[in-house]
Coordinates of N, CA and C in Angstrom, one line a residue:
Chain A
G1 N 0.7 -2.0 -0.2 CA -0.2 0.0 -0.1 C 1.1 0.7 0.4
E2 N 0.7 2.6 0.2 CA 1.2 3.7 0.4 C 1.7 4.0 1.5
D3 N 3.4 4.5 1.5 CA 3.9 5.1 2.8 C 3.9 6.1 2.1
V4 N 4.5 6.8 3.3 CA 5.0 7.7 3.6 C 6.2 7.4 4.6
E5 N 7.7 8.1 4.2 CA 8.9 8.2 5.3 C 9.5 8.6 5.8
Q6 N 9.3 9.3 6.6 CA 10.1 10.5 7.2 C 11.2 9.8 8.4
S7 N 12.4 10.9 9.1 CA 13.6 10.9 9.6 C 12.0 11.1 10.9
L8 N 12.6 10.5 12.0 CA 12.1 10.8 13.2 C 12.6 11.8 13.8
F9 N 13.9 12.0 13.6 CA 14.4 13.4 15.0 C 15.3 14.6 13.9
L10 N 15.4 15.8 13.8 CA 15.6 17.1 13.6 C 16.1 18.0 14.8
S11 N 17.9 17.7 14.5 CA 18.3 19.1 15.9 C 18.2 20.0 15.4
V12 N 19.1 21.7 14.8 CA 19.3 22.5 14.5 C 19.5 23.6 15.7
R13 N 20.3 24.6 14.9 CA 20.5 25.8 16.5 C 20.0 26.6 15.5
E14 N 19.8 27.8 16.7 CA 18.6 28.9 16.0 C 20.0 30.0 15.3
G15 N 18.7 30.2 14.4 CA 18.7 30.9 13.5 C 19.3 29.7 12.3
D16 N 19.8 29.0 12.0 CA 20.2 28.3 11.1 C 18.9 27.6 10.2
S17 N 19.1 26.8 8.9 CA 17.5 26.6 7.9 C 17.5 24.8 8.2
S18 N 16.6 25.2 8.7 CA 16.3 23.5 8.7 C 16.0 22.6 7.3
V19 N 15.9 21.4 7.7 CA 15.4 20.7 6.6 C 15.1 20.4 7.0
I20 N 14.2 19.6 6.6 CA 12.9 18.0 6.7 C 12.4 17.7 5.5
N21 N 13.0 16.1 5.4 CA 13.2 15.4 3.9 C 11.5 14.2 3.7
C22 N 11.1 14.1 3.4 CA 10.1 12.5 3.1 C 10.1 11.7 1.8
T23 N 10.1 10.9 1.8 CA 9.4 9.9 0.3 C 8.4 9.9 0.5
Y24 N 7.4 9.3 -0.5 CA 6.5 8.7 0.1 C 6.8 7.9 -1.5
T25 N 5.4 6.9 -2.2 CA 5.2 5.7 -2.6 C 4.3 5.5 -4.2
D26 N 3.3 6.2 -3.7 CA 2.1 6.5 -4.4 C 2.2 7.6 -5.2
S27 N 2.9 7.2 -6.9 CA 2.9 7.5 -8.2 C 1.7 8.6 -7.7
S28 N 1.3 8.2 -7.3 CA -0.4 9.1 -8.2 C -1.3 10.3 -7.2
S29 N 0.1 10.7 -6.7 CA -0.5 11.4 -5.6 C -0.6 13.4 -6.0
T30 N -1.3 13.8 -6.1 CA -1.7 14.6 -6.4 C -1.6 15.8 -5.3
Y31 N -1.9 15.7 -4.4 CA -1.5 16.6 -3.0 C -0.5 16.5 -1.9
L32 N 1.1 17.2 -1.9 CA 1.9 17.1 -1.5 C 1.5 17.9 0.2
Y33 N 1.7 17.4 1.5 CA 1.8 18.6 2.7 C 2.8 18.9 3.9
W34 N 2.9 20.0 4.4 CA 3.7 19.8 5.5 C 2.2 20.2 6.1
Y35 N 2.5 19.1 7.6 CA 1.6 20.2 8.5 C 2.7 20.0 10.1
K36 N 2.2 21.3 10.2 CA 2.9 21.2 12.0 C 1.8 21.0 13.5
Q37 N 3.0 20.8 14.4 CA 1.5 19.7 15.5 C 2.6 19.7 16.9
E38 N 3.1 21.3 17.4 CA 2.8 21.7 18.6 C 2.2 20.8 19.8
P39 N 3.3 20.9 21.1 CA 2.3 19.7 22.6 C 1.1 19.7 22.5
G40 N 0.8 19.4 22.3 CA -0.6 19.4 23.1 C -1.7 19.1 22.5
A41 N -0.9 20.1 20.7 CA -2.0 20.7 19.8 C -2.5 19.3 19.1
G42 N -3.3 19.6 17.5 CA -3.2 19.3 16.8 C -3.2 19.6 15.7
L43 N -3.4 18.7 14.7 CA -2.3 19.0 13.8 C -2.4 20.8 12.6
Q44 N -1.9 21.6 12.9 CA -1.9 22.4 11.5 C -1.2 23.1 10.5
L45 N -2.2 23.0 9.5 CA -1.2 23.2 7.5 C -1.2 23.8 7.5
L46 N 0.7 23.7 7.2 CA 1.8 24.7 7.0 C 2.2 24.7 5.1
T47 N 1.5 23.8 4.8 CA 1.4 24.7 4.1 C 1.8 23.5 2.6
Y48 N 1.0 23.5 1.4 CA 0.8 22.3 0.7 C 1.5 22.4 -0.7
I49 N 1.8 21.4 -1.3 CA 3.0 21.6 -3.4 C 1.7 20.9 -4.3
F50 N 0.9 21.2 -5.6 CA 0.5 20.0 -6.6 C 1.3 19.6 -6.4
S51 N 0.9 17.9 -7.3 CA 1.9 17.9 -7.9 C 2.7 18.0 -9.9
N52 N 1.9 18.6 -9.3 CA 3.0 19.8 -10.8 C 3.9 20.8 -10.7
M53 N 4.1 20.7 -10.2 CA 4.9 21.8 -9.5 C 6.1 21.4 -9.0
D54 N 7.8 22.2 -8.4 CA 8.9 21.7 -8.1 C 9.0 22.3 -7.2
M55 N 8.1 23.3 -6.4 CA 9.0 24.2 -5.8 C 7.5 25.4 -5.8
K56 N 7.2 25.6 -3.7 CA 6.6 26.7 -3.9 C 7.4 27.1 -2.7
Q57 N 7.3 28.1 -3.3 CA 8.1 29.2 -1.7 C 6.7 29.6 -0.6
D58 N 6.8 30.1 1.0 CA 5.6 31.4 1.6 C 6.9 31.5 2.6
Q59 N 7.6 33.1 2.7 CA 8.0 33.4 3.9 C 8.7 32.8 3.5
R60 N 9.1 32.3 5.1 CA 10.5 31.2 5.1 C 10.3 29.8 4.9
L61 N 9.2 28.7 3.9 CA 9.4 27.9 3.8 C 9.4 28.0 2.6
T62 N 10.4 27.1 2.2 CA 10.2 26.2 1.1 C 10.0 25.4 0.7
V63 N 8.9 24.9 -0.2 CA 9.1 23.6 -0.5 C 8.8 23.2 -1.8
L64 N 10.2 21.6 -1.7 CA 10.6 21.1 -3.0 C 10.2 19.8 -3.1
L65 N 10.0 19.5 -3.8 CA 9.5 18.5 -4.9 C 10.4 17.4 -6.0
N66 N 10.4 16.8 -5.7 CA 11.3 15.7 -6.8 C 10.1 14.6 -7.4
K67 N 9.2 14.7 -8.4 CA 8.3 13.8 -8.2 C 9.2 12.4 -9.1
K68 N 10.1 12.6 -9.5 CA 10.7 11.3 -10.2 C 11.2 10.8 -9.2
D69 N 11.6 11.0 -7.9 CA 12.3 10.5 -6.7 C 11.1 10.6 -5.8
K70 N 9.7 10.7 -5.8 CA 8.6 10.8 -5.7 C 9.6 11.2 -3.8
H71 N 9.9 12.7 -3.7 CA 11.0 13.2 -2.6 C 10.7 14.3 -3.0
L72 N 9.8 15.6 -0.9 CA 9.4 16.2 -0.7 C 9.9 16.5 0.2
S73 N 10.6 17.8 -0.3 CA 11.6 18.2 1.5 C 10.9 19.7 1.3
L74 N 11.2 20.3 3.1 CA 10.6 21.1 3.6 C 11.6 22.0 4.8
R75 N 12.4 23.8 4.0 CA 13.0 23.6 4.6 C 12.6 24.8 5.3
I76 N 12.9 24.8 6.4 CA 12.7 26.3 7.1 C 13.7 26.9 8.3
A77 N 14.0 28.2 7.4 CA 14.6 29.5 7.1 C 14.7 30.2 8.3
D78 N 16.1 30.3 8.9 CA 16.6 31.1 9.8 C 15.6 30.8 10.9
T79 N 15.9 29.5 11.5 CA 14.6 28.9 12.2 C 15.3 29.0 13.5
Q80 N 13.3 29.2 14.4 CA 13.5 29.7 16.0 C 12.7 28.6 16.8
T81 N 13.2 28.9 18.4 CA 12.9 28.3 18.9 C 10.7 28.1 19.5
G82 N 10.6 28.9 17.9 CA 9.3 28.0 18.3 C 9.1 27.8 17.5
D83 N 9.6 27.1 16.0 CA 9.5 26.3 15.3 C 10.2 24.8 16.0
S84 N 10.4 24.7 16.8 CA 10.2 23.0 17.8 C 9.2 23.1 17.7
A85 N 8.7 21.4 17.4 CA 7.2 21.1 16.7 C 7.5 19.8 16.5
I86 N 6.3 18.5 15.6 CA 6.6 17.7 15.4 C 5.8 18.3 13.9
Y87 N 6.8 17.7 12.0 CA 6.0 18.2 11.4 C 5.7 16.5 10.5
F88 N 4.7 16.9 9.5 CA 4.4 15.8 9.0 C 4.2 15.7 8.0
C89 N 4.6 14.9 6.8 CA 4.7 14.9 5.8 C 3.7 14.3 5.4
A90 N 2.3 13.9 3.9 CA 0.8 13.6 3.6 C 1.4 13.9 2.6
E91 N 0.2 12.8 2.1 CA 0.5 12.9 0.4 C -1.5 12.7 0.1
S92 N -1.7 12.9 -0.6 CA -3.0 12.4 -1.0 C -3.2 11.7 -2.6
P93 N -4.6 10.5 -3.5 CA -4.1 10.6 -4.2 C -5.1 11.8 -5.3
N94 N -6.1 12.0 -4.1 CA -7.6 12.3 -5.1 C -8.2 13.9 -3.9
T95 N -9.0 14.4 -4.7 CA -9.7 15.1 -3.8 C -10.4 14.9 -2.5
G96 N -10.8 16.0 -2.2 CA -11.3 15.1 -0.5 C -11.1 15.2 0.9
G97 N -9.2 14.5 0.4 CA -8.1 14.3 1.0 C -8.9 13.7 2.1
F98 N -9.6 12.9 2.5 CA -10.4 11.7 3.8 C -9.6 10.4 3.6
K99 N -8.8 10.6 2.5 CA -7.7 9.3 2.4 C -6.5 9.6 2.1
T100 N -5.7 10.7 3.1 CA -4.4 10.8 2.9 C -3.4 10.3 3.5
I101 N -2.4 9.7 4.1 CA -1.1 9.2 4.2 C -0.1 10.3 4.9
F102 N -0.3 9.9 6.2 CA 0.6 10.8 6.6 C 1.8 9.6 7.4
G103 N 2.5 10.9 7.1 CA 4.2 9.5 7.5 C 4.3 9.6 9.3
A104 N 5.2 9.7 9.7 CA 5.2 9.3 11.5 C 5.2 10.2 12.2
G105 N 5.7 11.6 10.9 CA 6.0 13.2 11.8 C 8.0 12.9 12.1
T106 N 8.8 14.3 12.0 CA 9.9 15.4 12.1 C 9.7 15.9 13.3
R107 N 10.7 15.1 14.1 CA 10.3 15.7 15.7 C 11.1 17.0 15.7
L108 N 11.8 18.0 15.6 CA 12.3 19.0 15.5 C 12.4 20.0 16.4
F109 N 13.8 19.6 16.9 CA 14.9 20.3 18.2 C 14.8 21.8 17.5
V110 N 15.2 22.7 18.5 CA 15.9 23.9 17.8 C 16.4 24.6 19.0
K111 N 18.1 24.3 18.4 CA 19.1 24.5 20.2 C 19.1 26.6 19.6
A112 N 19.3 27.1 21.6 CA 19.2 27.9 21.4 C 20.7 28.7 21.6
Chain B
N1 N -13.7 31.8 15.7 CA -14.1 30.7 14.7 C -13.9 29.2 15.5
A2 N -14.5 28.1 15.0 CA -14.6 27.1 16.3 C -14.5 26.6 15.9
G3 N -14.3 25.6 14.2 CA -14.2 24.8 13.2 C -14.0 23.7 13.6
V4 N -13.2 22.6 13.6 CA -13.4 21.3 14.2 C -13.3 21.3 15.9
T5 N -14.1 21.0 16.3 CA -14.3 20.5 18.0 C -14.7 19.8 18.3
Q6 N -13.5 19.4 19.1 CA -13.4 17.5 20.3 C -13.7 17.3 21.6
T7 N -14.4 16.1 21.5 CA -14.8 16.1 23.0 C -14.3 14.8 23.8
P8 N -14.2 14.6 25.0 CA -13.0 15.6 25.2 C -12.4 15.5 25.1
K9 N -11.5 15.6 25.8 CA -10.4 16.4 26.2 C -9.5 14.9 26.5
F10 N -9.0 14.9 27.5 CA -9.2 13.9 28.4 C -9.9 12.5 28.4
Q11 N -9.2 11.7 28.9 CA -10.4 10.9 29.2 C -9.5 9.5 29.8
V12 N -10.2 8.5 30.7 CA -9.4 7.6 31.1 C -10.6 6.4 31.8
L13 N -10.0 5.2 30.1 CA -11.5 4.6 30.6 C -10.7 3.3 31.1
K14 N -11.8 2.2 31.7 CA -11.3 0.4 32.5 C -11.0 -0.2 30.9
T15 N -11.0 -1.3 31.0 CA -11.3 -2.3 29.8 C -11.5 -3.2 30.0
G16 N -13.2 -2.4 28.7 CA -14.2 -3.4 28.3 C -15.5 -2.1 29.0
Q17 N -15.5 -1.0 29.1 CA -15.8 0.0 28.8 C -16.5 1.0 27.5
S18 N -17.9 0.8 27.6 CA -17.6 1.8 26.3 C -17.4 3.3 26.3
M19 N -17.4 4.6 25.2 CA -16.9 5.5 25.4 C -17.8 5.8 24.1
T20 N -18.7 7.6 23.7 CA -17.6 8.5 22.6 C -17.4 9.0 22.4
L21 N -16.8 9.4 22.0 CA -15.9 10.8 21.6 C -16.8 12.0 20.5
Q22 N -17.2 12.8 20.6 CA -17.8 13.5 20.3 C -16.8 14.6 18.9
C23 N -17.9 14.6 18.0 CA -16.7 15.5 16.9 C -18.0 16.6 16.3
A24 N -17.4 17.9 15.9 CA -18.6 18.5 15.3 C -17.4 19.3 14.9
Q25 N -18.0 20.0 13.4 CA -17.4 21.0 12.4 C -18.7 22.1 11.9
D26 N -17.9 23.0 11.8 CA -19.2 23.8 11.5 C -18.9 25.0 9.9
M27 N -18.0 23.8 9.9 CA -17.7 24.8 8.1 C -18.1 24.4 7.1
N28 N -18.9 23.9 6.8 CA -20.2 22.6 6.6 C -19.3 21.9 5.0
H29 N -18.5 21.5 5.8 CA -17.5 20.0 4.9 C -18.2 18.9 5.2
E30 N -18.4 18.7 3.4 CA -18.4 17.8 3.2 C -18.0 15.8 4.1
Y31 N -16.9 15.7 4.5 CA -15.8 15.9 4.5 C -15.5 15.4 5.6
M32 N -15.8 14.5 6.9 CA -14.8 13.7 8.0 C -14.5 12.7 8.1
S33 N -13.1 12.7 8.8 CA -12.4 11.3 9.4 C -12.1 11.6 10.6
W34 N -11.6 10.3 11.3 CA -11.3 10.5 12.2 C -10.0 8.9 12.0
Y35 N -9.0 10.1 12.6 CA -7.7 9.3 13.2 C -6.9 9.3 14.1
R36 N -6.2 8.2 14.1 CA -5.2 7.6 16.3 C -3.9 8.5 15.2
Q37 N -3.9 8.3 16.3 CA -1.7 8.2 16.9 C -1.2 7.7 17.3
D38 N 0.1 7.0 17.7 CA 0.6 7.0 18.0 C 1.6 7.1 17.8
P39 N 2.7 7.0 18.8 CA 4.3 6.6 19.4 C 4.6 6.6 17.9
G40 N 5.3 6.9 16.8 CA 6.6 7.0 15.4 C 5.7 6.2 14.5
M41 N 4.4 6.4 15.3 CA 3.1 5.9 13.3 C 2.3 7.0 12.7
G42 N 2.4 8.2 13.3 CA 1.8 9.5 12.5 C 0.3 9.0 12.5
L43 N -0.6 9.3 11.9 CA -1.2 9.4 11.7 C -2.6 8.5 11.2
R44 N -3.0 7.0 11.9 CA -3.4 6.1 10.9 C -5.0 6.5 11.0
L45 N -5.7 6.2 10.0 CA -7.7 6.5 9.7 C -8.2 5.6 9.7
I46 N -9.1 5.9 10.8 CA -9.9 4.8 11.4 C -11.4 4.5 10.9
H47 N -11.6 5.9 10.8 CA -12.8 6.1 9.8 C -13.6 6.8 9.2
Y48 N -14.2 7.6 8.8 CA -14.4 8.1 7.3 C -15.3 8.8 6.6
S49 N -16.4 10.1 6.3 CA -17.3 9.8 6.7 C -17.4 10.9 4.5
V50 N -17.3 10.3 3.9 CA -18.1 11.2 2.2 C -19.6 12.3 2.5
G51 N -20.4 12.3 3.7 CA -21.3 12.8 3.5 C -22.7 12.3 5.2
A52 N -23.3 13.1 4.9 CA -24.4 12.1 5.4 C -24.6 11.2 5.9
G53 N -25.2 10.2 6.1 CA -25.3 8.8 6.2 C -25.0 7.9 5.5
I54 N -23.4 8.6 5.4 CA -21.9 7.8 4.0 C -21.5 7.6 5.1
T55 N -20.4 6.2 6.1 CA -19.2 6.0 5.7 C -18.9 4.8 6.0
D56 N -17.0 4.4 6.0 CA -16.6 3.5 5.0 C -15.7 3.3 6.1
Q57 N -14.8 2.4 6.1 CA -14.1 1.8 7.1 C -12.5 2.9 6.5
G58 N -11.2 3.2 7.4 CA -10.3 2.9 7.1 C -9.2 2.0 7.1
E59 N -8.3 2.4 7.7 CA -6.9 1.5 8.1 C -6.9 0.7 9.0
V60 N -7.5 1.3 9.8 CA -7.5 0.2 11.8 C -9.1 0.9 12.3
P61 N -9.9 0.1 12.2 CA -11.3 0.0 11.9 C -11.7 -1.0 13.3
N62 N -11.3 -2.0 13.3 CA -11.7 -2.4 14.3 C -12.0 -2.3 15.7
G63 N -12.5 -2.1 16.3 CA -13.1 -2.4 17.9 C -13.6 -0.7 18.0
Y64 N -13.9 0.0 17.1 CA -14.6 2.1 16.7 C -16.0 2.0 15.1
N65 N -16.7 2.0 16.2 CA -18.1 2.5 16.0 C -18.1 3.9 15.0
V66 N -18.5 4.4 13.7 CA -19.2 5.3 13.6 C -20.4 5.7 12.6
S67 N -20.8 6.4 12.9 CA -22.4 7.5 12.1 C -22.6 8.6 12.1
R68 N -22.3 9.3 11.2 CA -22.9 10.9 10.5 C -24.0 10.9 9.5
S69 N -25.4 10.6 10.7 CA -27.2 11.4 11.2 C -26.3 12.9 10.4
T70 N -25.7 13.9 10.7 CA -25.9 15.7 10.7 C -24.0 15.6 9.8
T71 N -24.3 16.2 8.9 CA -23.7 17.1 8.3 C -22.0 17.5 9.2
E72 N -22.5 18.4 10.6 CA -21.6 19.0 11.4 C -21.2 17.5 12.2
D73 N -22.2 16.5 12.3 CA -21.3 15.8 13.9 C -21.5 14.3 13.2
F74 N -19.6 13.5 13.3 CA -19.5 12.9 13.0 C -18.5 12.0 14.6
P75 N -19.3 11.2 15.6 CA -18.5 10.4 16.7 C -18.5 9.9 16.3
L76 N -17.3 9.3 16.9 CA -16.6 7.6 17.3 C -17.4 6.7 18.8
R77 N -17.2 6.0 18.0 CA -17.4 4.9 19.6 C -16.7 4.1 19.8
L78 N -16.4 3.6 21.0 CA -15.7 2.3 21.2 C -16.2 1.9 21.7
L79 N -16.6 0.3 21.8 CA -17.9 -0.5 22.0 C -16.5 -1.2 23.1
S80 N -15.9 -0.9 23.3 CA -15.3 -2.2 24.5 C -13.9 -1.9 24.5
A81 N -13.4 -1.4 25.2 CA -12.2 -0.4 25.1 C -11.2 -2.0 25.5
A82 N -9.7 -1.6 25.3 CA -9.0 -2.4 24.6 C -7.8 -1.9 25.8
P83 N -6.8 -2.1 25.8 CA -5.3 -1.1 26.5 C -4.8 -0.9 25.4
S84 N -4.8 -1.5 23.5 CA -4.6 -1.1 23.0 C -5.2 0.2 21.5
Q85 N -5.8 1.4 22.7 CA -6.8 1.6 22.0 C -6.4 2.7 23.1
T86 N -5.4 2.8 23.5 CA -4.9 3.8 24.5 C -4.0 4.8 23.0
S87 N -4.3 5.8 23.1 CA -4.1 6.9 21.8 C -4.3 7.8 22.1
V88 N -3.7 9.0 20.9 CA -4.4 10.3 20.9 C -5.7 10.2 19.6
Y89 N -6.5 11.2 19.3 CA -7.4 10.9 18.6 C -7.1 12.2 18.1
F90 N -8.2 12.5 16.4 CA -7.9 13.6 16.3 C -9.0 12.9 15.1
C91 N -10.4 14.0 15.3 CA -11.0 13.8 13.9 C -10.7 15.2 13.4
A92 N -10.7 15.4 12.1 CA -11.0 16.5 10.6 C -12.0 16.4 10.2
S93 N -11.6 17.7 9.1 CA -12.9 18.0 8.1 C -12.4 18.4 6.9
T94 N -12.2 17.7 6.3 CA -12.0 18.9 4.8 C -12.6 19.3 3.7
N95 N -13.2 20.1 3.2 CA -14.0 20.9 2.1 C -13.0 20.6 0.7
A96 N -13.7 20.6 -0.8 CA -13.6 20.6 -2.0 C -12.2 21.3 -1.9
G97 N -11.1 21.7 -0.9 CA -10.0 22.2 -1.5 C -9.5 21.8 -1.0
N98 N -9.4 20.0 -0.3 CA -8.2 19.2 -0.5 C -7.8 19.9 0.8
T99 N -8.2 20.8 1.4 CA -7.5 20.6 3.0 C -8.4 20.6 4.0
I100 N -7.1 20.0 5.2 CA -7.4 19.0 6.1 C -7.8 19.9 7.4
Y101 N -9.2 19.5 8.6 CA -8.7 20.7 9.3 C -8.8 19.4 10.5
F102 N -7.8 20.0 11.3 CA -8.2 18.7 12.2 C -8.1 19.9 13.5
G103 N -9.6 18.7 14.8 CA -9.7 19.5 16.2 C -8.6 19.4 17.0
E104 N -8.4 19.4 17.9 CA -7.3 19.9 18.6 C -6.9 18.6 19.7
G105 N -7.4 16.7 19.7 CA -7.7 15.8 20.2 C -8.2 15.8 21.4
S106 N -8.2 14.1 21.6 CA -8.3 13.9 22.6 C -8.0 13.0 22.8
W107 N -7.2 13.0 24.1 CA -6.0 11.8 25.1 C -6.5 10.6 25.4
L108 N -6.4 9.7 25.3 CA -7.4 8.6 25.6 C -6.4 7.4 26.4
T109 N -6.4 6.9 27.5 CA -5.6 5.8 28.5 C -7.0 4.6 28.5
V110 N -6.6 4.0 28.4 CA -7.3 3.2 28.7 C -6.5 2.0 30.0
V111 N -7.2 1.0 31.2 CA -6.2 1.0 32.1 C -6.8 -0.7 32.4

């Protein structure tokens, strides 16, 4: 079945860039997402990219998609302590989103 | 803005007890779903609904029931709680634009 893989942990220093990587298996994925989960809270959508795009930039966030390698990355520029959270990569092959497949989440630690 | 509202936020159950996690959304979304989150496993889909009166099973449906009598509400029932159902549960709803909105989660412990 479909699968989304990502590293479980990433540690960076405040002010550095963070790069969180993700690979997925479903070649029919149409929508690819990054969600952020802060402690004790639900998931919040950070950004998403359509499969016909290579890159999307939104302020400090840059999403890169390599569709050939089924690789998605999220770069956070000038990482701040407030960026410490779990980041989930997710993919969906269709509209509606209810069959979205989530990765296990990457826990980002930001050291002051 | 209410969005997706889940209750209760915390619950402790004894093995064999039943309970219902409530979920309501005020965004008129057609699609609603329940996920469970376990350490190192991401979110797994339990059940989902594509509209009032229509539900279907997700990846891990055993031990759970759902119903969708209205567009707004999508309760999740644990029929006979087991320790393996200790988890964090998230209700979500989505629109045709494919953005998923999550509730704040319900922390369930089964002892």
